[in-house]
Protein backbone atom coordinates (compact mmCIF):
# COMPACT_ATOMS: atom_id res chain seq x y z
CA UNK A 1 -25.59 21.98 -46.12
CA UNK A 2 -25.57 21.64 -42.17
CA UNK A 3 -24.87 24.85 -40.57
CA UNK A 4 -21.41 24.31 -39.28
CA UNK A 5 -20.03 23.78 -42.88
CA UNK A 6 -19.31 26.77 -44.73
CA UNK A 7 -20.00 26.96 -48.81
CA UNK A 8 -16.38 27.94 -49.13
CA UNK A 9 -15.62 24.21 -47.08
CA UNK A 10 -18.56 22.40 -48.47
CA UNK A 11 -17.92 19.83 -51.39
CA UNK A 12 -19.13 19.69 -54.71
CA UNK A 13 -21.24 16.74 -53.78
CA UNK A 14 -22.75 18.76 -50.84
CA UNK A 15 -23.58 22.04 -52.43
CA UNK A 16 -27.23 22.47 -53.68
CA UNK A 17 -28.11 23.65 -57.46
CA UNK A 18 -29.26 27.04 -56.53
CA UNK A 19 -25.30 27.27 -54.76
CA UNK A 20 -23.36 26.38 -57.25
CA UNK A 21 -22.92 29.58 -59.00
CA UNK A 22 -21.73 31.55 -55.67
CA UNK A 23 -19.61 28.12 -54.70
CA UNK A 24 -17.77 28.09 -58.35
CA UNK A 25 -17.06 31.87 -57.60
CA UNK A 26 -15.17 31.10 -54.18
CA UNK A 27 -12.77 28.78 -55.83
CA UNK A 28 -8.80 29.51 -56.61
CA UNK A 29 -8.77 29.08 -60.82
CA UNK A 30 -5.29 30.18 -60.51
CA UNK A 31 -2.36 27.66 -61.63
CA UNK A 32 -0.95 27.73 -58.16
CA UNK A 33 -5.18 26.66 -56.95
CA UNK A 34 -5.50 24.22 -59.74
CA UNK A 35 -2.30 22.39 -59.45
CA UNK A 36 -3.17 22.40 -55.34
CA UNK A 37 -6.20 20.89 -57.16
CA UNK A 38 -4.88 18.42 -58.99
CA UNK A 39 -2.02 17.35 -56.08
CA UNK A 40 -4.58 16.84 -53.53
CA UNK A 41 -6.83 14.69 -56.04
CA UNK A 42 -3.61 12.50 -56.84
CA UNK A 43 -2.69 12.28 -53.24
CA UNK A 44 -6.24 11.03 -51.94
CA UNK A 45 -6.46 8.24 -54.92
CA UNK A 46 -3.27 6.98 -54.39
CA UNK A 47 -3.77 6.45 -50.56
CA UNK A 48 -7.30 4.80 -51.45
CA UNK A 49 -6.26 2.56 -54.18
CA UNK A 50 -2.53 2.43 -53.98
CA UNK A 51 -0.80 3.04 -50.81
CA UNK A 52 -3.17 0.33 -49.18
CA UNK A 53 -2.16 -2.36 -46.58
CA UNK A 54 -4.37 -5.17 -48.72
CA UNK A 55 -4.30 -3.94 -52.06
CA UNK A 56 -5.21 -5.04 -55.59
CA UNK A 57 -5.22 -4.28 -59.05
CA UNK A 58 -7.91 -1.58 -59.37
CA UNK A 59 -6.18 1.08 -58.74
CA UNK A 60 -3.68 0.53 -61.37
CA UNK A 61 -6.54 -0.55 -63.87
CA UNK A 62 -8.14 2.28 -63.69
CA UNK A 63 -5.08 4.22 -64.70
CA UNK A 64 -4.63 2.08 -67.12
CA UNK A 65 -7.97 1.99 -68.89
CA UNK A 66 -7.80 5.92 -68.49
CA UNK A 67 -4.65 6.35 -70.27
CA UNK A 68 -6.58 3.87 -73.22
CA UNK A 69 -9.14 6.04 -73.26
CA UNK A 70 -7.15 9.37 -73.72
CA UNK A 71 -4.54 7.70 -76.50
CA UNK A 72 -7.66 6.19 -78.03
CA UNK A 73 -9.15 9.55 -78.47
CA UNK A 74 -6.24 11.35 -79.47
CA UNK A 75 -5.21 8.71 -82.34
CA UNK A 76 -9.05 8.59 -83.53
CA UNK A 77 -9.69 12.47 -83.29
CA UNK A 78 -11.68 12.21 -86.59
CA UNK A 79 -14.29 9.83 -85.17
């Protein structure tokens, strides 16, 4: 990690192995944390593959082929 970036600020990507325990410990698991989670994970892949000047069809693929996936799995839970 360079030396300006805090573990609390560092991605997941940017934290070394020996980190990881202490970074996991410094995140919000509450609802209110993951939901903040999960809205700021929607709202940077829909400006990158939807809200785009030029766009195409991958963003919407790849929702597609992930909601596949997940009915897929939950019709064939015996598999």
């Amino acid at each position: 990690l360079p030396a300006a970036v805090l573990l609390k600020d560092a991605k997941l990507m940017d934290v070394k192995l020996g980190q990881l325990g202490s970074w996991l410990a410094m995140r919000d698991f509450t609802p209110g944390g993951i939901l903040g989670a999960m809205r700021r994970g929607y709202e940077r892949y829909y400006n990158k593959y939807i809200n785009v000047k030029k766009g195409g069809l991958g963003g919407i693929t790849m929702v597609l082929a992930g909601y596949i996936v997940l009915s897929y799995m939950w019709s064939y839970s015996h598999v």
